[in-house]
Short mmCIF file of C-alpha atoms and ligand atoms in Angstrom, two decimals:
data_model
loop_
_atom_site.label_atom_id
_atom_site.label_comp_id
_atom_site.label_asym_id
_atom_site.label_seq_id
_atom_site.Cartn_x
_atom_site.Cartn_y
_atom_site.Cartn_z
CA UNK X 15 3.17 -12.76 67.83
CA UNK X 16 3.79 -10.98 71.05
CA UNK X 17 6.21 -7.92 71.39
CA UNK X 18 8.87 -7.33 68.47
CA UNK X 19 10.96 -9.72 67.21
CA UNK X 20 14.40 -9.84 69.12
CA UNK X 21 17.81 -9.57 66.38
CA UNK X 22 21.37 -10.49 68.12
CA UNK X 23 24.13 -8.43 66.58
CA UNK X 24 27.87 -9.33 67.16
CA UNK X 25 30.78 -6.57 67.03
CA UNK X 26 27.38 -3.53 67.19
CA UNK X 27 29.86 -1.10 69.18
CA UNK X 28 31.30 0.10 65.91
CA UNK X 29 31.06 -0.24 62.01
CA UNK X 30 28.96 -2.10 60.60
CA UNK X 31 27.63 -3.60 63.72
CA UNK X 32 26.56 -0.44 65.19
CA UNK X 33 24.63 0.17 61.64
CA UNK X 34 22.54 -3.08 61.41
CA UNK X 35 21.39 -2.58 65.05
CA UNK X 36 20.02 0.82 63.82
CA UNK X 37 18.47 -0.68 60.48
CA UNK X 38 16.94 -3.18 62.51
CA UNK X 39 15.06 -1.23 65.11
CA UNK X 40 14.55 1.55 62.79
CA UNK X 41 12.19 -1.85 60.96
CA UNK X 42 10.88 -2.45 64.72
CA UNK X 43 13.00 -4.59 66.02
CA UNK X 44 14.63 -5.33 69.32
CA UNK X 45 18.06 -5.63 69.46
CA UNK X 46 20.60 -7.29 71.64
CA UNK X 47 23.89 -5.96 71.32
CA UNK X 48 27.05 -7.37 72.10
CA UNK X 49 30.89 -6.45 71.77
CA UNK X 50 33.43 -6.34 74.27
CA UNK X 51 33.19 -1.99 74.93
CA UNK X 52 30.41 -1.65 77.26
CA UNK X 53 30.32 2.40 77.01
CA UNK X 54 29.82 2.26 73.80
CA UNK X 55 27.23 -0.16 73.47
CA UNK X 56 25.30 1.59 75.99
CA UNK X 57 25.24 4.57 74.48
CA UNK X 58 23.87 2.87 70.99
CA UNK X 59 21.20 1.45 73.36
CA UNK X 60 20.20 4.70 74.62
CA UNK X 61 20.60 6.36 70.74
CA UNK X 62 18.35 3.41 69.74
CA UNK X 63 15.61 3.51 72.76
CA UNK X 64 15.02 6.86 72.26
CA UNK X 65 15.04 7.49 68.63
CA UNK X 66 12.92 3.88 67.41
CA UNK X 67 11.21 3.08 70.62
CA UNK X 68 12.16 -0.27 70.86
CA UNK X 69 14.16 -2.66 73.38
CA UNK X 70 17.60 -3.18 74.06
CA UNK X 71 19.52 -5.53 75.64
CA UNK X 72 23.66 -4.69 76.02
CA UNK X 73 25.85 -8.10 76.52
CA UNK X 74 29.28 -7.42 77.10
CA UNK X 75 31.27 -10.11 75.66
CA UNK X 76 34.90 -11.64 74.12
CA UNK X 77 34.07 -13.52 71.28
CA UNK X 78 37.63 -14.56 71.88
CA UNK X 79 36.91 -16.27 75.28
CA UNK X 80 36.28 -19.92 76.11
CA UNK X 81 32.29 -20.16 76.55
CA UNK X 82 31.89 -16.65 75.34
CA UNK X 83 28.47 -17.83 73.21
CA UNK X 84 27.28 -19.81 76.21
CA UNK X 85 28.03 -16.84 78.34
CA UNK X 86 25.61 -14.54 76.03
CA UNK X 87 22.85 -17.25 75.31
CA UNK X 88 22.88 -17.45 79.55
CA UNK X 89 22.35 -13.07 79.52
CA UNK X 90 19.88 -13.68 76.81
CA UNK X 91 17.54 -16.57 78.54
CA UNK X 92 17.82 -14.15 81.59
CA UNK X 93 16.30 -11.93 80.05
CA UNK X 94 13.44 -13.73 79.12
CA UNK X 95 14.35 -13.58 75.27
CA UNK X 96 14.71 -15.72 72.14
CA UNK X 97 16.46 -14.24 69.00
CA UNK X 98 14.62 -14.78 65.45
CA UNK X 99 17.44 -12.38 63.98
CA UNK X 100 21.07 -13.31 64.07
CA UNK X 101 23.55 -11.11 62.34
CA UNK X 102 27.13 -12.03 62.62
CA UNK X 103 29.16 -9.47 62.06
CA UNK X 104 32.28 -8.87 64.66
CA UNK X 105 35.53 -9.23 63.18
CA UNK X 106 38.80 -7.71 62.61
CA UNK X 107 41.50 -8.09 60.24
CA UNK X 108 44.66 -10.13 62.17
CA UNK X 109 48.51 -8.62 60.30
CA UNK X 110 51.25 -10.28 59.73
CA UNK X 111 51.89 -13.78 58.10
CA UNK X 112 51.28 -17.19 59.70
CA UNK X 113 55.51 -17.19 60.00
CA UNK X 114 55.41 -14.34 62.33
CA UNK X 115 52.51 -14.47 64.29
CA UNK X 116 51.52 -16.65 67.03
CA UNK X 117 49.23 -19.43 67.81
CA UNK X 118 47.40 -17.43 70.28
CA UNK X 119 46.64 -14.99 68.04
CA UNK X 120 45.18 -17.01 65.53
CA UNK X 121 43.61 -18.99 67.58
CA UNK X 122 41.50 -15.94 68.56
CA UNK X 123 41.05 -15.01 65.43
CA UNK X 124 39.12 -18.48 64.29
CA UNK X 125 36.92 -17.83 68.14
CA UNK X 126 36.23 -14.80 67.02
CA UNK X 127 35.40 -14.99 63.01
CA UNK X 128 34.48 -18.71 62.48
CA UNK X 129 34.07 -20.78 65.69
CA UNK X 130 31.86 -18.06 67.72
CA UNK X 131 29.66 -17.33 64.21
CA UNK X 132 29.05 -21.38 63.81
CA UNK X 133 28.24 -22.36 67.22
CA UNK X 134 25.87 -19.06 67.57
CA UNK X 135 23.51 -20.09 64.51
CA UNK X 136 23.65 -23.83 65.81
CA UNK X 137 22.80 -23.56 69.01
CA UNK X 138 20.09 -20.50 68.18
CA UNK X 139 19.26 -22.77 65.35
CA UNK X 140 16.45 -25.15 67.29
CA UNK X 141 14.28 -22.47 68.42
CA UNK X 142 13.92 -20.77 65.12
CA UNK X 143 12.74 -23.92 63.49
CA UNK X 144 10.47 -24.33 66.53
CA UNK X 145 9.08 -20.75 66.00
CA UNK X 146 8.85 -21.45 62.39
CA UNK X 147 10.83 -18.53 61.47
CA UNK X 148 14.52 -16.96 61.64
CA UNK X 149 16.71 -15.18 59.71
CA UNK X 150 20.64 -14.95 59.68
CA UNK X 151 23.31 -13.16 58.15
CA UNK X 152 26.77 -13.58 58.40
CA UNK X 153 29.30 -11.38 57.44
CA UNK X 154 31.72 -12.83 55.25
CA UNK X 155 33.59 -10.37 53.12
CA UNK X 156 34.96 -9.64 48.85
CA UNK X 157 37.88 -11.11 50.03
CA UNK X 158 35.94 -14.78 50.18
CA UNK X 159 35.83 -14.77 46.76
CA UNK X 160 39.19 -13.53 46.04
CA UNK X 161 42.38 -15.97 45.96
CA UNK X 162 44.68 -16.00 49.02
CA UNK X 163 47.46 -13.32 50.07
CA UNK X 164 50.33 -12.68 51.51
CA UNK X 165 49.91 -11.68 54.87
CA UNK X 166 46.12 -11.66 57.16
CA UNK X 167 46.23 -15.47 55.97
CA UNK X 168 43.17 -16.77 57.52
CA UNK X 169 40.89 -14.47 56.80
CA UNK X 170 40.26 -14.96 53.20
CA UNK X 171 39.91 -19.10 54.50
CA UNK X 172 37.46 -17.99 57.48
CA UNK X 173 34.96 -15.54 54.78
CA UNK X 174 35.21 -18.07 52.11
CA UNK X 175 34.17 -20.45 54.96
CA UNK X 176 31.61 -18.39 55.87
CA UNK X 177 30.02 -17.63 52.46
CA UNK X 178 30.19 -22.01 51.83
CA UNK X 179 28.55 -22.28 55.19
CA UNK X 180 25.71 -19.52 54.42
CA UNK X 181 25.10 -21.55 51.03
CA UNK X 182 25.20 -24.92 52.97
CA UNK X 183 22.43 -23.48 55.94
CA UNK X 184 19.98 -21.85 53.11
CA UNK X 185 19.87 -25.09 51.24
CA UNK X 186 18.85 -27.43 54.13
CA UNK X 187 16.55 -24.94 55.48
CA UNK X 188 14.69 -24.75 52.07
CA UNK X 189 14.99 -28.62 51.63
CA UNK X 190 13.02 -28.71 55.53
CA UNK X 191 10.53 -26.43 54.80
CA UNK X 192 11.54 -23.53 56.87
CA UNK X 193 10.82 -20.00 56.49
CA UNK X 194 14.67 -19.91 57.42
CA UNK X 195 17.19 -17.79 55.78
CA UNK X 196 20.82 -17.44 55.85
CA UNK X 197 22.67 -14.87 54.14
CA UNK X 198 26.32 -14.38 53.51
CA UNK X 199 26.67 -10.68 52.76
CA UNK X 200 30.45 -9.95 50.96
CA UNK X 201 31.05 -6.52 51.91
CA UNK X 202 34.37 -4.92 49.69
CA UNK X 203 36.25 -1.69 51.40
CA UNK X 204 33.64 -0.09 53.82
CA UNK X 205 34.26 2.89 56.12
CA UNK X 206 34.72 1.90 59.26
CA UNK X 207 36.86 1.17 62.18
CA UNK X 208 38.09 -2.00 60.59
CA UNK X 209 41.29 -0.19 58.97
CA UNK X 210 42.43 1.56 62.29
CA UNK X 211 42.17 -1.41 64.20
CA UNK X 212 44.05 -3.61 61.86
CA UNK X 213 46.73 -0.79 60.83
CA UNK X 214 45.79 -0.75 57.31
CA UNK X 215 44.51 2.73 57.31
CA UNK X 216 47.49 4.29 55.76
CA UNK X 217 47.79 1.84 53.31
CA UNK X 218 43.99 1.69 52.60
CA UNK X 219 43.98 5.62 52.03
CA UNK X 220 45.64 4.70 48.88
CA UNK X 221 42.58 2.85 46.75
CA UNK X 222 40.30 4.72 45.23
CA UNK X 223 37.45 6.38 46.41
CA UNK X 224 35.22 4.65 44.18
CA UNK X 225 36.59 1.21 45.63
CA UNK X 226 34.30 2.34 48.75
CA UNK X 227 30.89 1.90 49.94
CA UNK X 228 29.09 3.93 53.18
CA UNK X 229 28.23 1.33 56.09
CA UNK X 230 24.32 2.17 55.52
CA UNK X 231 23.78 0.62 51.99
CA UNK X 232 26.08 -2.32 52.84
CA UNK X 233 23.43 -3.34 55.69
CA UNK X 234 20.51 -2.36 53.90
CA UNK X 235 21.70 -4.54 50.84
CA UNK X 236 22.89 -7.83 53.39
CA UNK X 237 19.28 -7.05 55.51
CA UNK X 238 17.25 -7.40 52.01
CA UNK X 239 19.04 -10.49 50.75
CA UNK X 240 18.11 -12.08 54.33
CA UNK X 241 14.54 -11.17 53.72
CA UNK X 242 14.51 -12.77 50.14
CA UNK X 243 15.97 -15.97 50.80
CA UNK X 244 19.18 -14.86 49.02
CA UNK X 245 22.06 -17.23 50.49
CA UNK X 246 24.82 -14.84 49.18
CA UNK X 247 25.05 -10.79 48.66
CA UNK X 248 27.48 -8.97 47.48
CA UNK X 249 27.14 -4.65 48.05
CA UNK X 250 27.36 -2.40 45.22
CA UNK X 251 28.09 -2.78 41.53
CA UNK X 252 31.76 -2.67 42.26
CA UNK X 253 31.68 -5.14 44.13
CA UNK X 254 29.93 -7.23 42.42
CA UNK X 255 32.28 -6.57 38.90
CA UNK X 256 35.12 -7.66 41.29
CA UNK X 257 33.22 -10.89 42.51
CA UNK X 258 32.86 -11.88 39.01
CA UNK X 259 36.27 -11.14 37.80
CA UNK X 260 37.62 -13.47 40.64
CA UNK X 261 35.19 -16.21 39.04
CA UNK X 262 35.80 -15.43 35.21
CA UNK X 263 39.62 -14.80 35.85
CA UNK X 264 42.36 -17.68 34.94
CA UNK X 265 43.43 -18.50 38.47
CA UNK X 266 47.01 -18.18 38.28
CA UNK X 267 45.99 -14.47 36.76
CA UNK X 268 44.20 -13.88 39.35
CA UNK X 269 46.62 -14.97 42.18
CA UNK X 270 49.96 -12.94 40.18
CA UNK X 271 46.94 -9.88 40.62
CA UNK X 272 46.56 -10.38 44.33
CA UNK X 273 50.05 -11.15 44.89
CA UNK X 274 50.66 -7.52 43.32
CA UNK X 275 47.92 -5.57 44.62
CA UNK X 276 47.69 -7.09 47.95
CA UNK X 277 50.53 -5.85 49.52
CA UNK X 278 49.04 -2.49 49.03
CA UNK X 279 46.25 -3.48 51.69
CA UNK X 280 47.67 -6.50 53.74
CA UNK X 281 50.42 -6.08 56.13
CA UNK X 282 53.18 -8.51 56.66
CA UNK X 283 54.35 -7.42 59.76
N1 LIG Y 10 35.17 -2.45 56.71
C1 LIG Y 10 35.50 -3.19 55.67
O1 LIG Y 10 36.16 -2.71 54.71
C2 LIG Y 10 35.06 -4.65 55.62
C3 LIG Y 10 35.12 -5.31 54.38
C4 LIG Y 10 34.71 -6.63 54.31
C5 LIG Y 10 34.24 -7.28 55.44
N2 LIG Y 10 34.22 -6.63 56.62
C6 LIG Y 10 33.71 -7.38 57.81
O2 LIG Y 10 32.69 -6.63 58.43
C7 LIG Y 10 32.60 -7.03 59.80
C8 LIG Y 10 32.45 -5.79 60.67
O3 LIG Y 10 33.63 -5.03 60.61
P1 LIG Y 10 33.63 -3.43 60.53
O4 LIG Y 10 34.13 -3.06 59.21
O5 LIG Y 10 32.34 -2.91 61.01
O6 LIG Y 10 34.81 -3.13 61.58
P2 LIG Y 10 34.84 -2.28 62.94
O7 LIG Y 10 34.24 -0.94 62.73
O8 LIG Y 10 36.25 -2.36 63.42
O9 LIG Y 10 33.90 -3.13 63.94
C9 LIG Y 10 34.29 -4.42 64.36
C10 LIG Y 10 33.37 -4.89 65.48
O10 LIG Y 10 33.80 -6.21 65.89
C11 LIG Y 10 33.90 -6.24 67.31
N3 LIG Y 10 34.91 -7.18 67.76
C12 LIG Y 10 36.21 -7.26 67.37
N4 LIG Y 10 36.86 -8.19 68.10
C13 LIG Y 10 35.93 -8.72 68.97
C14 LIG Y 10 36.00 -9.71 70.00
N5 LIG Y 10 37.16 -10.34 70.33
N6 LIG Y 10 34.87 -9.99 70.70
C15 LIG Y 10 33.71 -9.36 70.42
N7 LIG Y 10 33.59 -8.40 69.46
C16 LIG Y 10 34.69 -8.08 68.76
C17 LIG Y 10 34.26 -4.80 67.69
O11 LIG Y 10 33.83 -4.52 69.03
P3 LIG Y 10 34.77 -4.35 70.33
O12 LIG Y 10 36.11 -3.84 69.88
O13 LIG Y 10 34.00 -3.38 71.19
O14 LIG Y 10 34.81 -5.73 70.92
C18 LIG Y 10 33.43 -3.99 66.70
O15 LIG Y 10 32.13 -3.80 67.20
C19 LIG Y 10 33.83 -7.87 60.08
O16 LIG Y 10 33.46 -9.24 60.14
C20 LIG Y 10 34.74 -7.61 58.89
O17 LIG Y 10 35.58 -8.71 58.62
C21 LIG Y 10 34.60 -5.33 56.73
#
């Protein structure tokens, strides 16, 4: 193979983003980055060049925006370059109910955490198979595996989705033959941005500290599930006892849980 392998992260100006485009380069990868704050993906870039000698490519984009994935797979062909790495990751947590908010703004919310993820891995999807070789993860989240809430309604729907979707790609890409592989990784309560953009940050502040894992062994645990084939990670041994309990749990138990222990991290207005 020529050059490095090229990875395209989504939402890499912050978070968790930000870390996978480091974890990747620091394996010696290239790494296109894209997010809608130009400054500070260009200063990752630069952070990146310098430290792991590899390339960078900055797309500035709104996940949110009509032909936002075309616009990015146009940057990326200009460039010369075909992704064998996908990792999508950008995403935000939408407040309020479906009662109080509007159409608009959930219709972003599905461009940004469902639509933009699918259409990315189906359109990037022929070339892998022609190279023989790709690998994908898409950030889904605990709260996929927990039962719904009141308040942030869709996003429990769009990371279940996601994770259902992950399962769905890894099993056809095995049944073809394909050294293929799609990961959901099911991060719980990371530190990040996430909180201050969505509001929660006061309430969040609340949960124990042990409830939390650091950005860096989220992405390293999602980055070696990729590699293995795994269709579905989920970070830390917390985690993972919560994952189960959701599974093992009566499901009206578990909803009266969620009903009281969500409004301590989901906001209704
Ligand atoms: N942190 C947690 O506790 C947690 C737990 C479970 C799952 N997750 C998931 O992890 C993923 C990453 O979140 P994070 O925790 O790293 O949050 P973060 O620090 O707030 O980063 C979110 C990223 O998404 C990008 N983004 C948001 N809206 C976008 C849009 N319209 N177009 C393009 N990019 C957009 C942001 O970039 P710009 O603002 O520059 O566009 C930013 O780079 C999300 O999918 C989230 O649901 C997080």
């Amino acid at each position: 193979m020529a050059g490095n392998r090229l990875v395209l992260i989504t939402g890499a100006s912050a978070g968790l983003g930000a870390e996978f485009a480091r974890q990747y380069a620091a394996k010696g990868w290239d790494v296109a980055l894209t997010a809608r704050r130009a400054d500070r993906l260009d200063a990752l870039a630069r952070e990146i060049e310098e430290k792991y000698k590899v390339a960078t490519l900055v797309i500035t984009q709104d996940l949110a925006a009509e032909g936002a994935v075309d616009a990015i797979l146009g940057e990326l062909k200009e460039a010369g370059r075909t992704p064998d790495g996908l990792v999508n990751n950008a995403g935000y947590g939408l407040p309020g109910t479906f009662f109080n908010t509007s159409w608009e703004e959930q219709e972003a919310f599905l461009r940004v955490l469902y639509h933009a993820p699918i259409e990315l891995v189906h359109k990037l999807l022929p070339g892998m198979a022609e190279r023989g070789f790709g690998r994908i993860i898409n950030v889904a989240s605990l709260a996929g595996y927990a039962p719904g809430s009141n308040g942030h309604t869709l996003y429990a729907s769009v990371k279940a989705g996601l994770i259902k979707f992950s399962e769905s790609l890894q099993a056809e890409a095995n049944a073809a033959g394909h050294d293929i592989n799609c990961c959901a990784l099911c991060p719980g309560f990371t530190f990040t941005e996430f909180h201050d953009v969505n509001g929660t940050r006061e309430m969040a502040k609340d949960s124990p500290e042990w409830m939390w894992m650091e950005a860096g062994p989220v992405v390293t645990a999602g980055m070696q599930g990729v590699s293995r084939g795994q269709p579905v990670v989920v970070p830390g041994a917390v985690n993972k006892g919560v994952a189960t309990l959701t599974r093992i749990l009566p499901e009206p138990l578990g909803r009266e849980i969620m009903k009281r222990q969500g409004r301590r991290f989901r906001k209704t207005e």
